[in-house]
CSV table of C-alpha atoms and ligand atoms in Angstrom, one decimal:
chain,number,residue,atom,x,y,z
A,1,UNK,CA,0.0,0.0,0.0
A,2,UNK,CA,1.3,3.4,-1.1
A,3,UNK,CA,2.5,5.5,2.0
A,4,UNK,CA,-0.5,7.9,1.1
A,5,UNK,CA,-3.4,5.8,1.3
A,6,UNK,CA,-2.0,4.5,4.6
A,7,UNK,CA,-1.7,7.8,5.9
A,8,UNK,CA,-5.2,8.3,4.9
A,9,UNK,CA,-6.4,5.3,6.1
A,10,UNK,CA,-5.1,6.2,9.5
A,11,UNK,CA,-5.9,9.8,9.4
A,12,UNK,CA,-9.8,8.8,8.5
A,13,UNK,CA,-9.7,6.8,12.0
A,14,UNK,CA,-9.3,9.8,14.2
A,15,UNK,CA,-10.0,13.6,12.7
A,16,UNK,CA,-7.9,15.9,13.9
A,17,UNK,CA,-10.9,17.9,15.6
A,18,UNK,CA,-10.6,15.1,18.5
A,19,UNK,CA,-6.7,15.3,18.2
A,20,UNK,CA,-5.0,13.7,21.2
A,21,UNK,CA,-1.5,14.0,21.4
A,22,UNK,CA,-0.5,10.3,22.0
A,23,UNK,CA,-3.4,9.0,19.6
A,24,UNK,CA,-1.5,11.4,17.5
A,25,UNK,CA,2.3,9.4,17.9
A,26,UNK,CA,0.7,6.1,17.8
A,27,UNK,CA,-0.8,6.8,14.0
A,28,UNK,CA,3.0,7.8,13.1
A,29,UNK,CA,4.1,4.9,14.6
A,30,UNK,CA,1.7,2.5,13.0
A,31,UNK,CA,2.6,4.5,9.7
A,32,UNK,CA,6.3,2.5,10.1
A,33,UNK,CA,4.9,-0.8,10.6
A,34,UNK,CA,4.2,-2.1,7.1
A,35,UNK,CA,8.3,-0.6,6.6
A,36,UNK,CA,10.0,-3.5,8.6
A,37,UNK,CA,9.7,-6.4,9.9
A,38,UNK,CA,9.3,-6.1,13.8
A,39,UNK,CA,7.4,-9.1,15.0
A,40,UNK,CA,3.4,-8.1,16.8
A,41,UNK,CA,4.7,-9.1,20.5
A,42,UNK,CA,7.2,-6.0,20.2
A,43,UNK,CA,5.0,-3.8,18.4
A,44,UNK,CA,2.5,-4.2,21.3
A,45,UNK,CA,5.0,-3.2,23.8
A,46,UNK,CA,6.2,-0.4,21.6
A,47,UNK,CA,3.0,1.2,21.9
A,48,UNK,CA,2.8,1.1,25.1
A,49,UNK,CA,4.8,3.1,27.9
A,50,UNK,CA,6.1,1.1,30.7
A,51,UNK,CA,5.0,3.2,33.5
A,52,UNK,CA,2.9,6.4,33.8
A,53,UNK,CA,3.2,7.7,37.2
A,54,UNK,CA,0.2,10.2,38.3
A,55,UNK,CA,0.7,12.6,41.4
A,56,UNK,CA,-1.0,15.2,43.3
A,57,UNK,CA,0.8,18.3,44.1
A,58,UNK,CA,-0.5,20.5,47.1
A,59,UNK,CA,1.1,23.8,47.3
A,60,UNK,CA,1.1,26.3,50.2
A,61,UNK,CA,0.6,29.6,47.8
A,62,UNK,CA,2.2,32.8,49.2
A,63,UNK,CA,-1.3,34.0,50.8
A,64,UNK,CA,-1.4,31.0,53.0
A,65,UNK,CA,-4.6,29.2,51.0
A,66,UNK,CA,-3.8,25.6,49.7
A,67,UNK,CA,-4.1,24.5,46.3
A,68,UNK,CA,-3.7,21.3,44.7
A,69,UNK,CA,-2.2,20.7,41.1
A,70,UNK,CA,-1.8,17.2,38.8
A,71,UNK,CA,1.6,15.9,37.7
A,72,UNK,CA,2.6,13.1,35.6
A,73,UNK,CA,5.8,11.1,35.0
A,74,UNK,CA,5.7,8.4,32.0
A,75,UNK,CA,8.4,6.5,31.8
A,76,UNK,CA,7.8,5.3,27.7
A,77,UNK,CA,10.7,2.7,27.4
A,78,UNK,CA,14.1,2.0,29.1
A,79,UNK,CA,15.0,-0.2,26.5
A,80,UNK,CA,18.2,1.3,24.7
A,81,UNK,CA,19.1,3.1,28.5
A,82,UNK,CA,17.1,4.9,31.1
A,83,UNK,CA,14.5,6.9,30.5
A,84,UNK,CA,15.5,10.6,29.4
A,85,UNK,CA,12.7,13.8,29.1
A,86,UNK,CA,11.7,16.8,30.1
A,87,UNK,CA,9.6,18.4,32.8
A,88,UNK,CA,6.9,21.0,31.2
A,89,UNK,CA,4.9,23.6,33.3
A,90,UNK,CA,1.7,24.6,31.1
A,91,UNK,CA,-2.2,24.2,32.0
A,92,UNK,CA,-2.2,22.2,28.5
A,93,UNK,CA,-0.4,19.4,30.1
A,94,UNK,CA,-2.7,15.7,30.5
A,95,UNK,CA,-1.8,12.5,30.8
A,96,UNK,CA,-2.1,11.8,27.1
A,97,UNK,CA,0.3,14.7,26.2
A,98,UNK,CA,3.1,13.4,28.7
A,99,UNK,CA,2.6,10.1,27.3
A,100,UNK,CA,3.2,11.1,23.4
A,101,UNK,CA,6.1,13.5,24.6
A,102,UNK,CA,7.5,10.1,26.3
A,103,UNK,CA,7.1,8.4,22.8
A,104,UNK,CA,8.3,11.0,21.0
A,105,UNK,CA,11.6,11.1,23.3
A,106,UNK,CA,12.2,7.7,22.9
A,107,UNK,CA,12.5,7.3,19.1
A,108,UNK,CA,14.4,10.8,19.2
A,109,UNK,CA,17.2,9.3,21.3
A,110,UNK,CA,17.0,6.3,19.0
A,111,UNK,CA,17.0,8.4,15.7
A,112,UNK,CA,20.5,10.0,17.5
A,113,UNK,CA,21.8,7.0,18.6
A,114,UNK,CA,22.0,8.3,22.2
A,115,UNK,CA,21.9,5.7,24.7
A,116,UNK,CA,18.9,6.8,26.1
A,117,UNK,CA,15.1,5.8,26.2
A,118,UNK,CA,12.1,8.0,26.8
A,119,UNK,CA,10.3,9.5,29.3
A,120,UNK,CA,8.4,13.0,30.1
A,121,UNK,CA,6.8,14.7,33.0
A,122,UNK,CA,4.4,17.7,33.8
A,123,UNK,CA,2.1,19.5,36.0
A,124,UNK,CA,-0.9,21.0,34.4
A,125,UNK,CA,-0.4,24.5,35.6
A,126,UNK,CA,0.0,28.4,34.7
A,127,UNK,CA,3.5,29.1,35.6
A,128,UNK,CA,2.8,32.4,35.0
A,129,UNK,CA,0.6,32.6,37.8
A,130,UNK,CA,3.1,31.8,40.6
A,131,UNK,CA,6.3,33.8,42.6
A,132,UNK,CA,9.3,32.4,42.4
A,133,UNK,CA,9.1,30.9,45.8
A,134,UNK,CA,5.4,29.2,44.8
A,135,UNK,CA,7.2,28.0,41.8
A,136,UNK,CA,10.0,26.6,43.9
A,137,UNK,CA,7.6,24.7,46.6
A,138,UNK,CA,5.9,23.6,43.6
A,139,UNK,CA,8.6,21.9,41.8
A,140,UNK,CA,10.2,20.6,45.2
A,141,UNK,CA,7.0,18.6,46.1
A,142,UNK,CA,6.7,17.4,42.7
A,143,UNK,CA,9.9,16.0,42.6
A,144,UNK,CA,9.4,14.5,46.4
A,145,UNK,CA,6.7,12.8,44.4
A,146,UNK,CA,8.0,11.5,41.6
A,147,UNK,CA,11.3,10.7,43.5
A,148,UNK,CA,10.9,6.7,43.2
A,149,UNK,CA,11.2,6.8,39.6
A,150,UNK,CA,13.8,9.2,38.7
A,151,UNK,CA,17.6,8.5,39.4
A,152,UNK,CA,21.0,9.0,36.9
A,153,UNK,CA,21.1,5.3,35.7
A,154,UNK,CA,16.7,5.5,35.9
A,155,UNK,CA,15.0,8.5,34.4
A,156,UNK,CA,17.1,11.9,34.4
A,157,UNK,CA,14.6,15.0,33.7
A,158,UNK,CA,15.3,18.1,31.8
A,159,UNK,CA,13.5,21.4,30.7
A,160,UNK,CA,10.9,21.9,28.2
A,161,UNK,CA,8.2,24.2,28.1
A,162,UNK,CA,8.2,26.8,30.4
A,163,UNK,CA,10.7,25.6,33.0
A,164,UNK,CA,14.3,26.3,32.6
A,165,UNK,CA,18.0,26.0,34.6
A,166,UNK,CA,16.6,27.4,37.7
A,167,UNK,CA,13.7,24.8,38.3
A,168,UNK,CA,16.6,21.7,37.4
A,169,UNK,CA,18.6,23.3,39.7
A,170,UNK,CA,15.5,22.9,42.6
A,171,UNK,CA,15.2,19.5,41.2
A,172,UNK,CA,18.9,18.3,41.8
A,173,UNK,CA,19.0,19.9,45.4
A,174,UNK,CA,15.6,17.9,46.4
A,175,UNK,CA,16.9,14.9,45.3
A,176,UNK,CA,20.4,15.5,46.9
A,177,UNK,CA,18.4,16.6,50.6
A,178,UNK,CA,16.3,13.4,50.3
A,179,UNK,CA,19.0,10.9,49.2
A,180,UNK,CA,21.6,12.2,51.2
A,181,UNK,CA,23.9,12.1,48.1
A,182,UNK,CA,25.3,14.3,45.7
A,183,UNK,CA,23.7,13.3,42.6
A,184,UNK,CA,24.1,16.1,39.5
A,185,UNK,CA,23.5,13.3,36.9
A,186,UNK,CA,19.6,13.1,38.0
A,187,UNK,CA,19.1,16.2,36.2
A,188,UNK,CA,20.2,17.8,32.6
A,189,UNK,CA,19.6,21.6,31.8
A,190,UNK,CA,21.2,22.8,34.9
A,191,UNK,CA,23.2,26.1,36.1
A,192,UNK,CA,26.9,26.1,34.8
A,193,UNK,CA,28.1,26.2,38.8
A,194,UNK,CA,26.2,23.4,39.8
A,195,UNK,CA,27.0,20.7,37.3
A,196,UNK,CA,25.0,22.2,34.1
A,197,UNK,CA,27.2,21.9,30.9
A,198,UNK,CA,28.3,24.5,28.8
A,199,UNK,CA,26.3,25.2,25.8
A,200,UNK,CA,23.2,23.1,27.4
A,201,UNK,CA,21.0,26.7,27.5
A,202,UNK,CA,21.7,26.6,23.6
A,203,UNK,CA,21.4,23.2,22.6
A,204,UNK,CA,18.1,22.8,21.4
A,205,UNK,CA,18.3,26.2,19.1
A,206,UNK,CA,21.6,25.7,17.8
A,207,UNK,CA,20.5,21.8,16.7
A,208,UNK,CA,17.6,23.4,14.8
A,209,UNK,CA,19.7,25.7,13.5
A,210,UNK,CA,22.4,22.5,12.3
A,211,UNK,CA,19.3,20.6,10.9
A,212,UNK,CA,17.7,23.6,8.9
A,213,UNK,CA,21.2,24.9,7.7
A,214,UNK,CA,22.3,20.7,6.6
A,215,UNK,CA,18.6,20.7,4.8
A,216,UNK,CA,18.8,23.5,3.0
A,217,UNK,CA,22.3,22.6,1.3
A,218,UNK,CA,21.0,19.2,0.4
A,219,UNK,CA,17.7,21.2,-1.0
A,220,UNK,CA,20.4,23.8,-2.8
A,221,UNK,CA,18.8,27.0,-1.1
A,222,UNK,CA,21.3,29.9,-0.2
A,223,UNK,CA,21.0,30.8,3.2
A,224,UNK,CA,21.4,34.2,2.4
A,225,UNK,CA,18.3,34.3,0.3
A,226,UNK,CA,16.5,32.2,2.8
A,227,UNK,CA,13.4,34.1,4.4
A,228,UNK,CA,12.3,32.4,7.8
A,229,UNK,CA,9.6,32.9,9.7
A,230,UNK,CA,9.6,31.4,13.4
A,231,UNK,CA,6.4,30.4,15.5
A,232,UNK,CA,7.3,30.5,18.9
A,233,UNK,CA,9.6,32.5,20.9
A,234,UNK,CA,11.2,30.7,23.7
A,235,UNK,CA,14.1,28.8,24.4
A,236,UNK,CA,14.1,27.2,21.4
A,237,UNK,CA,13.1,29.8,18.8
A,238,UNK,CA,14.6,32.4,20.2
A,239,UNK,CA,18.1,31.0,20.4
A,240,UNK,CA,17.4,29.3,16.4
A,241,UNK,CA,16.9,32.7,15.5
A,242,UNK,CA,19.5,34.6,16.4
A,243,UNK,CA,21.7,31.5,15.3
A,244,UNK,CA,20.3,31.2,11.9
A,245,UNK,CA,20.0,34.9,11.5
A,246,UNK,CA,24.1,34.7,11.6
A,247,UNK,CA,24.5,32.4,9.4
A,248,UNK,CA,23.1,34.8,7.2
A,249,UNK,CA,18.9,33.7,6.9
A,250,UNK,CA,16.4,36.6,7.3
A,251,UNK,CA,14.1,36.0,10.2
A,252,UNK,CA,10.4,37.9,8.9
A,253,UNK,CA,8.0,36.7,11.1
A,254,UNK,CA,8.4,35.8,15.0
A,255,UNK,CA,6.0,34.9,17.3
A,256,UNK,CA,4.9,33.8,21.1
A,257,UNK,CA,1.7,34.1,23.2
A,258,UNK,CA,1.4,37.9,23.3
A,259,UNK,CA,1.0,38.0,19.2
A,260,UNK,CA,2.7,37.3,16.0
A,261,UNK,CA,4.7,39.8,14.0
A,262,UNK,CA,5.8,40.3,10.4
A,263,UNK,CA,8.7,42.2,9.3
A,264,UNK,CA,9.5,41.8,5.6
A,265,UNK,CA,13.3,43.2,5.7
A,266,UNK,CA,13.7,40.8,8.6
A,267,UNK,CA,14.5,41.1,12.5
A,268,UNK,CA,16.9,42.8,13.9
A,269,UNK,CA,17.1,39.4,16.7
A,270,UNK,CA,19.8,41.0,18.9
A,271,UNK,CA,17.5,44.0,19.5
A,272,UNK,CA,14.6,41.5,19.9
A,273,UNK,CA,16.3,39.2,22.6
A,274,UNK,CA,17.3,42.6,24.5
A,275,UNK,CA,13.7,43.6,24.2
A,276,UNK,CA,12.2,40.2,26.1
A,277,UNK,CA,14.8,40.4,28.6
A,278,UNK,CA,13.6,42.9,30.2
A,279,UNK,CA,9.6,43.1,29.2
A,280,UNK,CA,7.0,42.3,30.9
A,281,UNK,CA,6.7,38.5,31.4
A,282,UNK,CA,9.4,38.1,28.9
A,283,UNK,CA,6.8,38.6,26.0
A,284,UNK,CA,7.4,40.1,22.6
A,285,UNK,CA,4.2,42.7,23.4
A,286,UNK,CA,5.1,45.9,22.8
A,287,UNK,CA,8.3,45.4,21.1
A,288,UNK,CA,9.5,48.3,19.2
A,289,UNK,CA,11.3,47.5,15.9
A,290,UNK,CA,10.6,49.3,12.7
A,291,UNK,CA,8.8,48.0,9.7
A,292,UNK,CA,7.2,45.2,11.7
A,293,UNK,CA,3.1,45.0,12.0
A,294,UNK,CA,1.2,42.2,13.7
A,295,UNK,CA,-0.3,39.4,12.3
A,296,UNK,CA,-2.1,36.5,13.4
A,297,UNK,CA,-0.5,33.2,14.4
A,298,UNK,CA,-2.5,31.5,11.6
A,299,UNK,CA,-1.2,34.2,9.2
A,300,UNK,CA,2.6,33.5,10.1
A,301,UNK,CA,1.6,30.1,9.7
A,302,UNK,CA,0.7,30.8,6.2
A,303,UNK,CA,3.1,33.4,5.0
A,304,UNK,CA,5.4,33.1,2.0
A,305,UNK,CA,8.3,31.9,3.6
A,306,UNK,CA,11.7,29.6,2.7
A,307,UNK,CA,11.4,27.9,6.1
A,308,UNK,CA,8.8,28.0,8.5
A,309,UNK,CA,9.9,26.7,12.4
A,310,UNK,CA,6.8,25.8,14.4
A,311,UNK,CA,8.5,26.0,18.2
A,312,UNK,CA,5.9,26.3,20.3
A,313,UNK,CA,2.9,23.1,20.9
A,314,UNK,CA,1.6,20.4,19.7
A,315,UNK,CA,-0.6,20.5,16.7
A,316,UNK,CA,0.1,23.9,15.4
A,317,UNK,CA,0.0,22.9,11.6
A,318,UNK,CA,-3.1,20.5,11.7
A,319,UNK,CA,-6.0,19.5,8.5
A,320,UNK,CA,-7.5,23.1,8.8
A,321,UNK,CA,-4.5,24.8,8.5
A,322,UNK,CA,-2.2,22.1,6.2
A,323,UNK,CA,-3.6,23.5,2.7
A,324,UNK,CA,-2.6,27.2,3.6
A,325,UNK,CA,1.4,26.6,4.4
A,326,UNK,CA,3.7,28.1,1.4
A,327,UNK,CA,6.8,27.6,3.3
A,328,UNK,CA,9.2,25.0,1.4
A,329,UNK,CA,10.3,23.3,4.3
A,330,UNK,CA,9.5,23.0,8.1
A,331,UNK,CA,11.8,22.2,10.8
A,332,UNK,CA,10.0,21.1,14.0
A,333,UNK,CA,11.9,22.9,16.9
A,334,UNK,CA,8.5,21.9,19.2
A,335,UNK,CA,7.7,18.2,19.8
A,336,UNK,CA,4.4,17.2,17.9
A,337,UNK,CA,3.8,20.4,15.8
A,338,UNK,CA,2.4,18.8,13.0
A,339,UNK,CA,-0.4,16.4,12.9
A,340,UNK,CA,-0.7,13.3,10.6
A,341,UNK,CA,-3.5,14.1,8.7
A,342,UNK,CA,-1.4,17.8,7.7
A,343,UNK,CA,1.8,15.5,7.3
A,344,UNK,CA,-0.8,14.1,4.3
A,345,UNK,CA,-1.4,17.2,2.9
A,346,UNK,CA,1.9,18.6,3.2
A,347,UNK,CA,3.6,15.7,1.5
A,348,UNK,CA,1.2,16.2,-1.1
A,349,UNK,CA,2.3,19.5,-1.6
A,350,UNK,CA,5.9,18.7,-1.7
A,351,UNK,CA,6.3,20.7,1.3
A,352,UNK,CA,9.9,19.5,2.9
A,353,UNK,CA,9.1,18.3,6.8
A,354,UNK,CA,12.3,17.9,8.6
A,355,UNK,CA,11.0,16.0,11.5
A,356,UNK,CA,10.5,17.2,15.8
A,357,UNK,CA,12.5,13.6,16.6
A,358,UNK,CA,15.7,14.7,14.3
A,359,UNK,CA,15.4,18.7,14.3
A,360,UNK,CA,15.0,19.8,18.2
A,361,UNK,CA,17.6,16.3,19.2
A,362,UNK,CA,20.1,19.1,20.0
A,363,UNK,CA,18.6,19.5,23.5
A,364,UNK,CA,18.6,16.2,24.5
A,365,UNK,CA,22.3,15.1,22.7
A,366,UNK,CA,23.6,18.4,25.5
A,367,UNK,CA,22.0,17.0,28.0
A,368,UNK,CA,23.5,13.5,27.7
A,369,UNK,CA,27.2,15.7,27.4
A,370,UNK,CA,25.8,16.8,30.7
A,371,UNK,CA,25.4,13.7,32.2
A,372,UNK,CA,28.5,11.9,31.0
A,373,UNK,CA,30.8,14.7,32.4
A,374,UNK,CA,28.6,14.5,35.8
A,375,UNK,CA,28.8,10.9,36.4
A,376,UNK,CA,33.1,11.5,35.0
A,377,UNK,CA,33.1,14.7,37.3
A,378,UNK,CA,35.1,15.7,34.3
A,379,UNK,CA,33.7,18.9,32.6
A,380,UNK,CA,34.6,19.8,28.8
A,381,UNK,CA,34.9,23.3,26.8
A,382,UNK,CA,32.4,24.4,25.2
A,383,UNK,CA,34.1,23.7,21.9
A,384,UNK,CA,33.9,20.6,22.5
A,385,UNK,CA,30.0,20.2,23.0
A,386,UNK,CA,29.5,22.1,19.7
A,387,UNK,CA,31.4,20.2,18.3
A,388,UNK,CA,30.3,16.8,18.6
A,389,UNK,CA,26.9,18.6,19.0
A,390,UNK,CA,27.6,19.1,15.1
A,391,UNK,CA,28.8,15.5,14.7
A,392,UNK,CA,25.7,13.8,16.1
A,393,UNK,CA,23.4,15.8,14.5
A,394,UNK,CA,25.0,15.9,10.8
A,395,UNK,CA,25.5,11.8,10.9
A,396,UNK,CA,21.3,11.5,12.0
A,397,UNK,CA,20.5,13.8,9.1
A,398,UNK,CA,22.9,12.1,6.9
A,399,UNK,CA,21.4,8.5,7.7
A,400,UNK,CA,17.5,10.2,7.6
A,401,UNK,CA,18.0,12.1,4.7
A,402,UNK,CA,19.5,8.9,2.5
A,403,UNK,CA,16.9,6.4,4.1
A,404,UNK,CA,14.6,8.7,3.1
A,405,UNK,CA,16.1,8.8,-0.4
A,406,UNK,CA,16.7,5.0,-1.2
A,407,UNK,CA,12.9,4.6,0.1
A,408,UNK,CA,11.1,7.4,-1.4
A,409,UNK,CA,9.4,8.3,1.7
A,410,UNK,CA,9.1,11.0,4.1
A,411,UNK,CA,12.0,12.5,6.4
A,412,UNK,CA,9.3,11.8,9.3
A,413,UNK,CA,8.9,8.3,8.2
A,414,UNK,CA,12.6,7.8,7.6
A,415,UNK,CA,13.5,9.4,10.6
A,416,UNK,CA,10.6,6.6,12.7
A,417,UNK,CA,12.2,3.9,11.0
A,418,UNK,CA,15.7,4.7,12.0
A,419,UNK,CA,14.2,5.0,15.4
A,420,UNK,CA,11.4,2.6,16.1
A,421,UNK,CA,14.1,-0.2,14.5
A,422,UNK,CA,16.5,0.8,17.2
A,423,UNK,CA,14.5,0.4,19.9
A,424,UNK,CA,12.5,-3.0,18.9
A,425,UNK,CA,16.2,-4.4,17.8
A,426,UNK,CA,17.4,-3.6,22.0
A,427,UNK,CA,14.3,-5.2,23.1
A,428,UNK,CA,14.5,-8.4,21.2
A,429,UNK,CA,18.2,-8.5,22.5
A,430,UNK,CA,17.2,-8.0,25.8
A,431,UNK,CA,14.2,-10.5,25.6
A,432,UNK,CA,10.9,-10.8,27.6
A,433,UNK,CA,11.3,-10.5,31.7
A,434,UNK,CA,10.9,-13.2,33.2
S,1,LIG,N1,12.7,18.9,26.5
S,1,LIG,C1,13.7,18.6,25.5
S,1,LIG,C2,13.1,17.7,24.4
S,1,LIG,O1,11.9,17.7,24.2
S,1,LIG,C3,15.0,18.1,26.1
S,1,LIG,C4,14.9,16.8,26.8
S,1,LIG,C5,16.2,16.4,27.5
S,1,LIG,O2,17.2,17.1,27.4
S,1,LIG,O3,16.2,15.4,28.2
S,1,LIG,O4,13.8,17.1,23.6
């Protein structure tokens, strides 16, 4: 059956108006099933995570009151070494979201060849509602909670969406008070002085900006005449910005909660980044830059673009939207940006989709430079990380981009087989317990 009417077949199951994020990473992973060989038994427990951890999180909030929030630890599979994620902070978060992000890490680590497996964790919560010491009781009770399952040879967390070096940093000293141990590998993404790794802050950003720069020499586009337009202005987009803006791309369009802004001639991403240092909740509102107006996020979406990064959430580029993209190609700096039934459409169109599991890698590959020089005590330059940041990244893309190739399919698809291939090959080795 031609990739195409599988897709269809799969996307006719479940419309993307009931989209649900791990529905959504089990119809990419069937998509790779009829593309090898793995035998039922393993494909079962593929689709499945081996532990999902639920937890309630009462918080004493500055005014004295109580409140109680939900957090979640999934453990998706150990197989190829322990489980590796993020922690996200957003009132999006469910179980079925921390699950696909748990999928998703799995086969990214895979796709890398990282000895890691998968696993995510979140609190369903507005960040943006809390002080800094709320946020800091928060994240200390929910690591007291989730404590039995994370460890540096178990399940070693991370930052994603809206938590950063700060709350890791909470994260490590917890464990350390209630082990009685130092422990800096239990955690990735921390401070420099406390075990984080040079370059970590960057990783994620600087891998999208490796994976869009490697496409667009293989698709023989000048970067200098490469217009980009960049959904999402966090960690991630902010830092693929500024780093694909010198190597010589013109970012027109930026975005993040407060609004979404066009400015043909490009950003001026320096001025930008001073800007949201010092703005109000760190949002773009209000920025002033000349020959920029404001758009809608479905117009950026849509523009007339070389490159279009979606680096916020999930299902950004979805069936109602699909038809209306005109970038060339879209590198996923978010996890789960595009749903299957707009990967259809897109790949209809021709549109190039460099895939979340290969593009955003960059974070994760840090964070296991991270936790190789904790558990050696050894830390490197930051030279180095770059450097064999490059090296990782470039040999993924090189063996996506020719699978891709030799098989006529997607990057996406490619980039699952590499993956999913990986994982089911350690789990045969390993066998069935007991
Ligand atoms: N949250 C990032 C991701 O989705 C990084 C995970 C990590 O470093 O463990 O890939």
């Amino acid at each position: 059956m031609a990739i195409q009417d599988t897709a269809r077949m799969v996307s006719e199951r479940i419309k993307d108006t009931e989209i649900n994020p791990y529905e959504m990473m089990l119809q990419q992973l069937d998509l790779v099933r009829e593309y090898t060989t793995i035998p039922d038994g393993i494909w079962q427990i593929l689709r499945n995570p081996e532990r999902t951890l639920e937890v309630s999180v009462p918080i004493t909030r500055d005014d004295g009151g109580i409140e109680v929030f939900t957090g979640y630890r999934v453990q998706h599979s150990s197989a190829r070494g322990p489980c590796k994620g993020g922690i996200r902070f957003h009132p999006g978060v469910t179980v079925e979201e921390v699950k696909a992000l748990a999928g998703w890490m799995t086969w990214k680590c895979a796709v890398v060849n990282i000895p890691y497996g998968g696993g995510k964790g979140g609190i369903s919560c507005d960040p943006s509602c809390f002080t800094r010491s709320e946020l800091e009781r928060i994240t200390r009770r929910y690591t007291t909670m989730i404590y039995p399952l994370i460890g540096t040879r178990r399940d070693i967390p991370a930052p994603d969406v809206n938590t950063n070096a700060q709350v890791m940093n909470w994260i490590v000293d917890t464990v350390q008070f209630l082990s009685g141990e130092s422990t800096p590998g239990v955690v990735t993404g921390k401070s420099i002085e406390i075990g984080g790794a040079l370059g970590r802050h960057e990783a994620t950003g600087r891998g999208v900006m490796f994976i869009t720069l490697g496409v667009l020499q293989r698709l023989g586009i000048d970067v200098a005449e490469t217009r980009i337009a960049v959904q999402g202005f966090g960690n991630v987009g902010s830092i693929a910005s500024r780093l694909l803006g010198e190597a010589g791309a013109k970012i027109v369009a930026i975005s993040d909660v407060s609004g979404a802004y066009h400015c043909p001639t490009g950003f001026d991403i320096d001025l930008v980044l001073d800007y949201v240092k010092q703005s109000p909740g760190h949002l773009l509102a209000g920025l002033p830059h000349s020959g920029m107006e404001e758009i809608s996020n479905d117009e950026l979406l849509a523009l007339d673009v070389d490159v279009l990064i979606p680096a916020a959430l999930e299902a950004q580029i979805a069936a109602r939207n699909a038809e209306d993209i005109r970038a060339r190609v879209i590198v996923e700096g978010a996890n789960g940006p595009t749903t299957p039934e707009a990967d259809l459409i897109l790949g209809e169109k021709g549109t190039t989709v460099v895939p979340d599991i290969l593009a955003n890698a960059g974070g994760v590959v840090c964070s296991y430079f991270e936790w190789v020089q904790n558990i050696q005590c050894f830390p490197w330059e930051e030279k180095e990380t770059d450097q064999r940041l490059g090296r990782i990244l470039q040999r993924a893309l090189r063996e996506v981009w020719t699978l891709a190739e030799e098989r006529e399919i997607s990057l996406r698809l490619a980039a699952f087989i590499l993956g999913v291939e990986r994982v089911a090959t350690a789990i045969q080795l390993r066998g069935v317990f007991p």
